[in-house]
Coordinates of C-alpha atoms and ligand atoms in Angstrom, one line a residue:
M1 CA -2.5 -90.6 -17.4
F2 CA -1.3 -87.0 -17.5
E3 CA -2.7 -85.8 -14.2
D4 CA 0.6 -85.9 -12.3
V5 CA 2.9 -84.5 -15.0
P6 CA 4.3 -81.3 -13.6
L7 CA 4.7 -78.0 -15.4
A8 CA 8.3 -77.7 -16.8
P9 CA 10.2 -74.5 -16.3
S10 CA 10.3 -72.4 -19.4
D11 CA 13.4 -72.4 -21.5
P12 CA 16.0 -69.8 -20.3
I13 CA 16.4 -68.4 -23.8
L14 CA 13.4 -69.4 -26.0
G15 CA 11.0 -69.0 -23.0
L16 CA 12.1 -65.3 -22.9
T17 CA 11.0 -64.9 -26.5
E18 CA 7.6 -66.3 -25.6
A19 CA 7.3 -63.7 -22.7
F20 CA 8.6 -60.9 -25.0
K21 CA 5.9 -61.7 -27.6
K22 CA 3.2 -61.4 -24.9
D23 CA 4.5 -58.1 -23.5
P24 CA 2.1 -55.3 -24.7
N25 CA 4.7 -52.5 -24.2
P26 CA 5.4 -51.0 -27.7
A27 CA 8.9 -50.0 -26.5
K28 CA 10.0 -53.5 -25.5
I29 CA 13.5 -54.6 -26.4
N30 CA 14.6 -58.3 -26.8
L31 CA 18.2 -58.9 -26.0
G32 CA 17.5 -62.6 -25.1
V33 CA 17.7 -64.9 -28.0
G34 CA 20.7 -64.7 -30.4
V35 CA 19.0 -63.4 -33.5
F36 CA 20.5 -60.7 -35.8
T37 CA 18.3 -57.6 -36.4
D38 CA 18.9 -54.8 -38.9
S39 CA 18.5 -51.1 -38.3
N40 CA 14.7 -51.5 -38.8
G41 CA 14.7 -54.1 -36.0
K42 CA 13.9 -56.9 -38.5
T43 CA 15.8 -60.2 -39.1
P44 CA 16.5 -60.1 -42.8
L45 CA 16.1 -62.8 -45.4
L46 CA 19.5 -62.4 -47.1
N47 CA 19.5 -61.3 -50.7
C48 CA 21.6 -64.3 -51.7
A49 CA 19.0 -66.6 -50.1
R50 CA 16.1 -64.8 -51.7
E51 CA 17.7 -65.2 -55.1
A52 CA 18.6 -68.9 -54.5
E53 CA 14.9 -69.5 -53.5
K54 CA 13.7 -67.9 -56.7
R55 CA 15.9 -70.2 -58.7
L56 CA 14.9 -73.2 -56.7
A57 CA 11.2 -72.5 -57.1
G58 CA 11.7 -72.4 -60.9
S59 CA 13.4 -75.8 -60.9
A60 CA 11.4 -77.7 -58.3
V61 CA 10.8 -81.3 -59.4
S62 CA 10.2 -83.8 -56.6
R63 CA 10.3 -84.2 -52.9
V64 CA 11.4 -87.8 -52.3
Y65 CA 13.3 -88.7 -49.1
L66 CA 16.9 -87.6 -48.9
P67 CA 19.6 -90.1 -47.9
I68 CA 19.9 -90.4 -44.1
E69 CA 23.0 -88.3 -44.1
G70 CA 21.4 -85.7 -46.5
D71 CA 22.4 -83.9 -49.6
P72 CA 26.0 -84.8 -50.7
I73 CA 26.6 -81.4 -52.4
Y74 CA 25.8 -79.5 -49.2
R75 CA 27.8 -81.9 -47.1
A76 CA 30.9 -81.4 -49.2
Q77 CA 30.5 -77.6 -49.2
M78 CA 30.2 -77.6 -45.4
Q79 CA 33.4 -79.6 -45.1
S80 CA 35.4 -77.1 -47.1
L81 CA 33.7 -74.1 -45.3
I82 CA 34.7 -75.3 -41.9
L83 CA 38.0 -77.1 -42.6
G84 CA 39.2 -75.1 -45.6
A85 CA 39.2 -76.0 -49.2
D86 CA 42.9 -77.2 -49.0
S87 CA 42.3 -79.4 -46.0
E88 CA 44.4 -82.6 -45.9
A89 CA 41.6 -84.4 -44.1
L90 CA 39.3 -83.7 -47.1
F91 CA 41.8 -84.8 -49.7
T92 CA 42.3 -88.1 -47.9
K93 CA 38.5 -88.5 -47.5
R94 CA 38.8 -89.1 -43.7
V95 CA 35.9 -86.8 -42.8
F96 CA 32.3 -88.0 -42.5
T97 CA 29.7 -85.2 -42.6
A98 CA 25.9 -85.5 -42.2
C99 CA 23.3 -82.8 -42.5
A100 CA 21.7 -82.0 -39.2
P101 CA 18.6 -80.0 -38.2
G102 CA 20.6 -76.9 -36.9
G103 CA 23.5 -76.9 -34.5
T104 CA 21.3 -78.2 -31.8
G105 CA 20.3 -81.2 -33.9
A106 CA 24.0 -81.8 -34.7
L107 CA 24.8 -81.7 -31.0
R108 CA 22.1 -84.2 -30.2
V109 CA 23.3 -86.6 -32.9
V110 CA 26.8 -86.4 -31.2
A111 CA 25.4 -87.0 -27.8
D112 CA 23.5 -90.1 -28.9
F113 CA 26.5 -91.3 -30.8
L114 CA 28.7 -90.9 -27.8
K115 CA 26.2 -92.6 -25.5
Q116 CA 25.9 -95.6 -27.8
N117 CA 29.6 -96.0 -28.6
F118 CA 31.3 -94.7 -25.4
P119 CA 28.7 -95.3 -22.6
S120 CA 31.0 -94.0 -19.8
I121 CA 32.4 -91.0 -21.6
K122 CA 32.1 -87.6 -19.9
V123 CA 31.9 -84.4 -21.9
W124 CA 33.5 -81.3 -20.4
I125 CA 31.8 -78.0 -21.1
S126 CA 32.8 -74.4 -20.4
N127 CA 31.7 -72.6 -17.3
P128 CA 29.6 -70.7 -18.4
T129 CA 28.2 -72.1 -21.6
W130 CA 25.0 -72.1 -23.7
P131 CA 22.4 -73.5 -21.3
N132 CA 21.1 -76.0 -23.9
H133 CA 24.5 -77.8 -23.9
T134 CA 23.8 -79.4 -20.5
Q135 CA 20.3 -80.3 -21.5
I136 CA 21.2 -82.0 -24.7
F137 CA 23.9 -84.3 -23.1
D138 CA 21.6 -84.9 -20.1
A139 CA 18.8 -85.9 -22.4
A140 CA 21.0 -88.5 -24.1
G141 CA 22.3 -89.8 -20.8
V142 CA 25.9 -88.5 -21.3
R143 CA 27.5 -87.0 -18.1
T144 CA 29.0 -83.6 -18.2
E145 CA 31.7 -81.8 -16.2
R146 CA 32.7 -78.1 -16.3
Y147 CA 36.0 -76.5 -17.2
A148 CA 37.1 -73.0 -16.2
W149 CA 36.6 -70.4 -18.9
F150 CA 35.6 -66.9 -17.6
D151 CA 37.5 -64.5 -15.4
P152 CA 34.8 -62.2 -14.1
I153 CA 37.4 -59.7 -12.6
G154 CA 39.2 -59.0 -15.9
N155 CA 36.2 -59.9 -18.1
C156 CA 38.5 -62.1 -20.1
L157 CA 39.5 -65.7 -20.6
D158 CA 40.7 -67.6 -17.5
F159 CA 43.4 -69.3 -19.6
G160 CA 45.3 -70.5 -16.6
G161 CA 42.2 -72.1 -15.1
L162 CA 41.3 -73.6 -18.5
V163 CA 44.7 -75.2 -19.0
S164 CA 44.8 -76.6 -15.4
T165 CA 41.3 -78.2 -15.9
L166 CA 42.2 -79.6 -19.3
E167 CA 45.3 -81.1 -17.7
K168 CA 43.1 -83.0 -15.3
V169 CA 40.5 -84.3 -17.8
P170 CA 40.9 -88.1 -18.0
S171 CA 42.1 -89.6 -21.3
G172 CA 39.1 -90.8 -23.4
N173 CA 36.8 -88.0 -22.3
A174 CA 35.6 -85.3 -24.6
V175 CA 35.9 -81.5 -24.4
L176 CA 33.3 -79.3 -26.0
L177 CA 34.8 -76.0 -27.3
H178 CA 33.1 -73.1 -29.0
G179 CA 34.8 -72.6 -32.3
C180 CA 34.4 -68.8 -32.3
C181 CA 32.3 -66.1 -30.7
H182 CA 31.9 -68.0 -27.4
N183 CA 28.3 -68.1 -26.2
P184 CA 27.6 -66.5 -23.8
T185 CA 30.9 -64.6 -23.1
G186 CA 32.0 -63.4 -26.5
I187 CA 35.6 -64.3 -25.5
D188 CA 37.7 -66.4 -27.9
P189 CA 41.2 -67.8 -27.3
T190 CA 44.1 -66.4 -29.3
L191 CA 45.7 -68.6 -32.0
E192 CA 48.6 -69.3 -29.6
Q193 CA 46.1 -70.3 -26.9
W194 CA 44.3 -72.6 -29.4
T195 CA 47.6 -74.2 -30.2
Q196 CA 48.2 -74.9 -26.5
I197 CA 44.7 -76.3 -26.1
A198 CA 45.1 -78.5 -29.1
E199 CA 48.5 -79.8 -27.9
I200 CA 47.0 -80.7 -24.4
L201 CA 44.0 -82.5 -26.0
A202 CA 46.2 -84.4 -28.5
A203 CA 48.8 -85.4 -25.8
R204 CA 46.1 -86.5 -23.4
N205 CA 44.0 -88.3 -26.0
I206 CA 40.9 -86.2 -25.4
L207 CA 38.3 -85.9 -28.1
P208 CA 37.5 -82.2 -29.1
I209 CA 33.9 -81.5 -30.0
V210 CA 33.6 -78.0 -31.6
D211 CA 30.3 -76.2 -31.5
F212 CA 30.7 -73.9 -34.5
A213 CA 27.5 -71.7 -34.8
Y214 CA 28.8 -68.2 -35.6
Q215 CA 31.3 -68.6 -38.4
G216 CA 31.7 -65.1 -40.0
F217 CA 30.4 -63.2 -37.0
G218 CA 33.7 -62.8 -35.2
T219 CA 36.5 -61.5 -37.5
G220 CA 35.7 -63.2 -40.9
I221 CA 34.5 -66.4 -42.4
E222 CA 38.0 -67.9 -42.8
E223 CA 39.5 -66.2 -39.8
D224 CA 36.8 -67.6 -37.5
A225 CA 37.7 -71.1 -38.5
A226 CA 41.4 -70.7 -37.5
G227 CA 41.1 -72.1 -34.0
L228 CA 39.1 -75.1 -35.2
R229 CA 41.7 -75.8 -37.9
V230 CA 44.5 -75.6 -35.4
L231 CA 42.7 -78.3 -33.4
A232 CA 42.2 -80.4 -36.6
S233 CA 45.9 -80.2 -37.3
R234 CA 46.8 -81.7 -33.9
C235 CA 43.9 -83.9 -33.0
R236 CA 43.3 -86.6 -35.6
N237 CA 39.8 -87.5 -34.3
M238 CA 37.5 -84.6 -33.7
I239 CA 33.8 -83.7 -34.1
V240 CA 32.4 -80.4 -35.4
C241 CA 28.8 -79.3 -35.0
S242 CA 28.1 -76.4 -37.4
S243 CA 25.1 -74.3 -38.1
C244 CA 23.9 -72.0 -40.9
S245 CA 21.2 -70.4 -38.7
K246 CA 23.1 -67.2 -38.1
N247 CA 25.5 -66.8 -40.9
F248 CA 22.9 -67.5 -43.6
S249 CA 20.1 -66.0 -41.5
L250 CA 18.1 -69.2 -42.0
Y251 CA 17.1 -69.7 -38.3
A252 CA 13.7 -71.3 -39.0
D253 CA 15.0 -73.7 -41.7
R254 CA 17.2 -75.6 -39.2
V255 CA 20.3 -76.0 -41.4
G256 CA 23.3 -77.5 -39.7
A257 CA 25.9 -80.3 -40.1
V258 CA 27.8 -82.7 -38.0
S259 CA 31.4 -83.7 -39.1
F260 CA 33.6 -86.5 -37.8
L261 CA 37.3 -86.3 -38.5
C262 CA 38.7 -89.9 -38.6
D263 CA 42.1 -91.6 -39.0
D264 CA 41.4 -92.7 -42.6
E265 CA 38.6 -93.3 -45.2
S266 CA 37.6 -96.7 -43.9
M267 CA 37.2 -95.4 -40.4
A268 CA 35.1 -92.5 -41.7
Q269 CA 32.8 -95.1 -43.3
R270 CA 32.5 -97.0 -40.1
I271 CA 31.8 -93.9 -38.0
G272 CA 29.4 -92.7 -40.7
S273 CA 27.4 -96.0 -40.5
Q274 CA 26.9 -95.4 -36.7
V275 CA 26.0 -91.8 -37.2
K276 CA 23.4 -92.8 -39.8
R277 CA 21.9 -95.3 -37.3
V278 CA 21.6 -92.5 -34.7
I279 CA 19.9 -90.2 -37.2
R280 CA 17.5 -92.8 -38.5
A281 CA 16.3 -93.4 -34.9
N282 CA 16.0 -89.7 -34.3
Y283 CA 14.4 -88.0 -37.3
S284 CA 15.0 -90.5 -40.1
N285 CA 16.5 -88.1 -42.6
P286 CA 16.9 -84.3 -42.9
P287 CA 14.5 -81.9 -44.5
Q288 CA 15.4 -80.5 -47.9
H289 CA 14.6 -76.8 -48.3
G290 CA 17.1 -74.9 -46.2
F291 CA 19.9 -77.2 -47.2
S292 CA 19.1 -76.6 -50.9
V293 CA 19.2 -72.9 -50.4
V294 CA 22.6 -73.0 -48.8
A295 CA 23.9 -75.4 -51.4
S296 CA 22.7 -73.1 -54.2
I297 CA 24.4 -70.1 -52.6
M298 CA 27.7 -71.9 -52.1
G299 CA 27.6 -73.5 -55.5
D300 CA 27.2 -70.3 -57.5
K301 CA 30.1 -67.8 -57.7
D302 CA 27.9 -64.7 -57.7
L303 CA 25.6 -65.8 -54.9
R304 CA 28.5 -66.8 -52.8
T305 CA 30.2 -63.5 -53.3
M306 CA 26.9 -61.8 -52.3
W307 CA 26.7 -64.1 -49.2
V308 CA 30.3 -63.2 -48.1
D309 CA 29.4 -59.5 -48.4
E310 CA 26.1 -59.9 -46.5
V311 CA 27.9 -61.8 -43.7
R312 CA 30.5 -58.9 -43.5
L313 CA 27.7 -56.4 -43.2
M314 CA 26.1 -58.3 -40.4
R315 CA 29.4 -58.6 -38.6
E316 CA 30.2 -54.9 -39.0
R317 CA 26.8 -53.9 -37.7
I318 CA 27.3 -56.0 -34.6
N319 CA 30.7 -54.5 -34.0
G320 CA 29.3 -51.0 -34.5
L321 CA 26.6 -51.8 -32.0
R322 CA 29.2 -53.0 -29.5
A323 CA 31.0 -49.7 -29.7
L324 CA 27.8 -47.7 -29.5
F325 CA 26.5 -49.7 -26.5
A326 CA 29.8 -49.3 -24.5
D327 CA 30.2 -45.6 -25.4
T328 CA 26.5 -44.8 -24.6
L329 CA 26.7 -46.6 -21.3
A330 CA 30.0 -44.8 -20.5
G331 CA 28.1 -41.5 -21.0
K332 CA 25.5 -42.3 -18.4
G333 CA 27.7 -41.6 -15.4
I334 CA 27.9 -45.2 -14.1
K335 CA 31.0 -46.4 -12.2
Q336 CA 31.3 -49.7 -14.0
D337 CA 33.5 -49.9 -17.1
F338 CA 31.8 -51.7 -20.0
G339 CA 34.7 -51.2 -22.4
F340 CA 35.2 -55.0 -22.5
I341 CA 32.1 -55.2 -24.7
K342 CA 34.1 -53.7 -27.5
R343 CA 36.8 -56.4 -27.3
Q344 CA 34.4 -59.3 -27.3
L345 CA 33.2 -61.1 -30.5
G346 CA 30.0 -62.4 -32.0
M347 CA 26.4 -61.9 -31.0
F348 CA 26.8 -62.1 -27.2
S349 CA 28.5 -60.4 -24.3
F350 CA 28.4 -61.4 -20.7
S351 CA 27.3 -58.0 -19.2
G352 CA 27.9 -58.8 -15.5
L353 CA 24.3 -57.8 -14.7
S354 CA 22.9 -59.8 -11.8
K355 CA 19.7 -61.9 -11.9
E356 CA 17.9 -59.2 -9.8
Q357 CA 19.0 -56.4 -12.2
V358 CA 17.9 -58.5 -15.2
D359 CA 14.5 -59.1 -13.5
E360 CA 14.2 -55.4 -12.8
L361 CA 15.0 -54.5 -16.4
R362 CA 12.2 -56.9 -17.6
E363 CA 9.6 -55.9 -15.1
K364 CA 10.1 -52.1 -15.1
H365 CA 11.4 -51.4 -18.6
S366 CA 10.3 -54.4 -20.8
I367 CA 13.9 -55.2 -21.6
Y368 CA 14.5 -58.9 -22.0
I369 CA 18.0 -60.3 -21.1
V370 CA 18.9 -63.9 -20.2
A371 CA 19.1 -64.5 -16.4
S372 CA 22.9 -65.1 -16.6
G373 CA 23.3 -61.5 -17.7
R374 CA 24.1 -62.5 -21.3
V375 CA 23.0 -59.8 -23.7
S376 CA 22.5 -60.3 -27.5
V377 CA 24.3 -57.3 -29.0
A378 CA 22.9 -58.5 -32.3
G379 CA 19.4 -57.6 -31.1
M380 CA 20.3 -54.0 -30.2
N381 CA 19.2 -51.0 -32.2
E382 CA 20.7 -47.5 -32.5
K383 CA 17.3 -45.9 -32.2
T384 CA 16.6 -47.4 -28.8
M385 CA 20.2 -47.4 -27.5
D386 CA 19.7 -44.4 -25.4
R387 CA 16.6 -45.8 -23.7
L388 CA 18.4 -49.2 -23.2
C389 CA 21.4 -47.6 -21.6
D390 CA 19.3 -45.3 -19.4
A391 CA 17.4 -48.3 -18.1
I392 CA 20.7 -50.3 -17.5
A393 CA 22.2 -47.3 -15.7
S394 CA 19.1 -47.0 -13.5
V395 CA 19.4 -50.7 -12.3
L396 CA 23.1 -50.3 -11.7
R397 CA 22.7 -47.4 -9.3
Ligands
LMR1 C1 21.0 -68.5 -28.5 O1 21.9 -68.9 -27.8 O2 20.3 -67.5 -28.2 C2 20.7 -69.1 -29.8 O3 21.7 -70.0 -30.1 C3 19.3 -69.6 -29.9 C4 19.1 -70.8 -29.1 O4 18.7 -71.9 -29.7 O5 19.2 -70.8 -27.9

């Protein structure tokens, strides 16, 4: 049966981690996958999570199946985290939220939901975007199109191109936006630009889907939700796929959520019934542990304060590494200006390195970077910065 099944290409991001693990060079550097590392090169378990786990371990009782949509306490906490505790949509109960296994699981639930309820819908994704976006919608049989995003000359948002694409998107289609810390470019719209985007989507009856995986890694937990909240204030129907992988440093626990903003409470119930059908046919119901950890942190004043502080420290570290990377590169006598790295936000920057330069960095220096040239600044380290920049300078010459 299996004889003719071909070898699949390795994943552009997670496949790099596999190759990195096999590399025997002790000086290897992984800037592929978006995973935060501290000054010791380790991905920490946050103190707030460690404390929450201690408390949970002391009170563990039973492990029966959760409801299809998951823990109600976590779901309510996620709604206020993304939409704001004072959100009108929450007071009027017009939001349906389900737990999802990470941001990827949330996106897959959305893709299946769209395919089942809007079989001819197209989802417009940014050019460039996280490579898994295309795969997820393809796997569900949902067609995708691209909208303009990146201006490689100015290393900034191609806002004119973005607006002119959005003005051509047919009514009834969906547009997938990155809520903050765009992956891979690290470029976010300003609040005025978000308002313009929201107005175009609302006027043209286009459904916004927001991929919100880095809340707190840009400028702040509340600040990073500002664009999404502008969209929510203009577009009555909207979907948000959120993730706690990065901001709670719970990558392996697959903690995410999918939220549907509806016209009113009864529509939220109808939409919820369809979302539950999708989940039941996919993974039945969510796991418990990671969601309980997040719920315990969010539900306890002291743990929550500790979390806000730990997110701030991760954000400040990334911003510090951005500056150090750009300054160290500038000191290497290269002609290219990498100053834009300091202006970008979140874990990633689009370095402009070509596929050939990326290959050379991996083959000659054991430095792992995604083929598109995306670098995970969050994976850099001050101790190896000089070596990293020497290697990059050598491939640029
Ligand atoms: C990334 O973009 O590196 C992360 O979101 C991890 C992943 O699943 O690709």
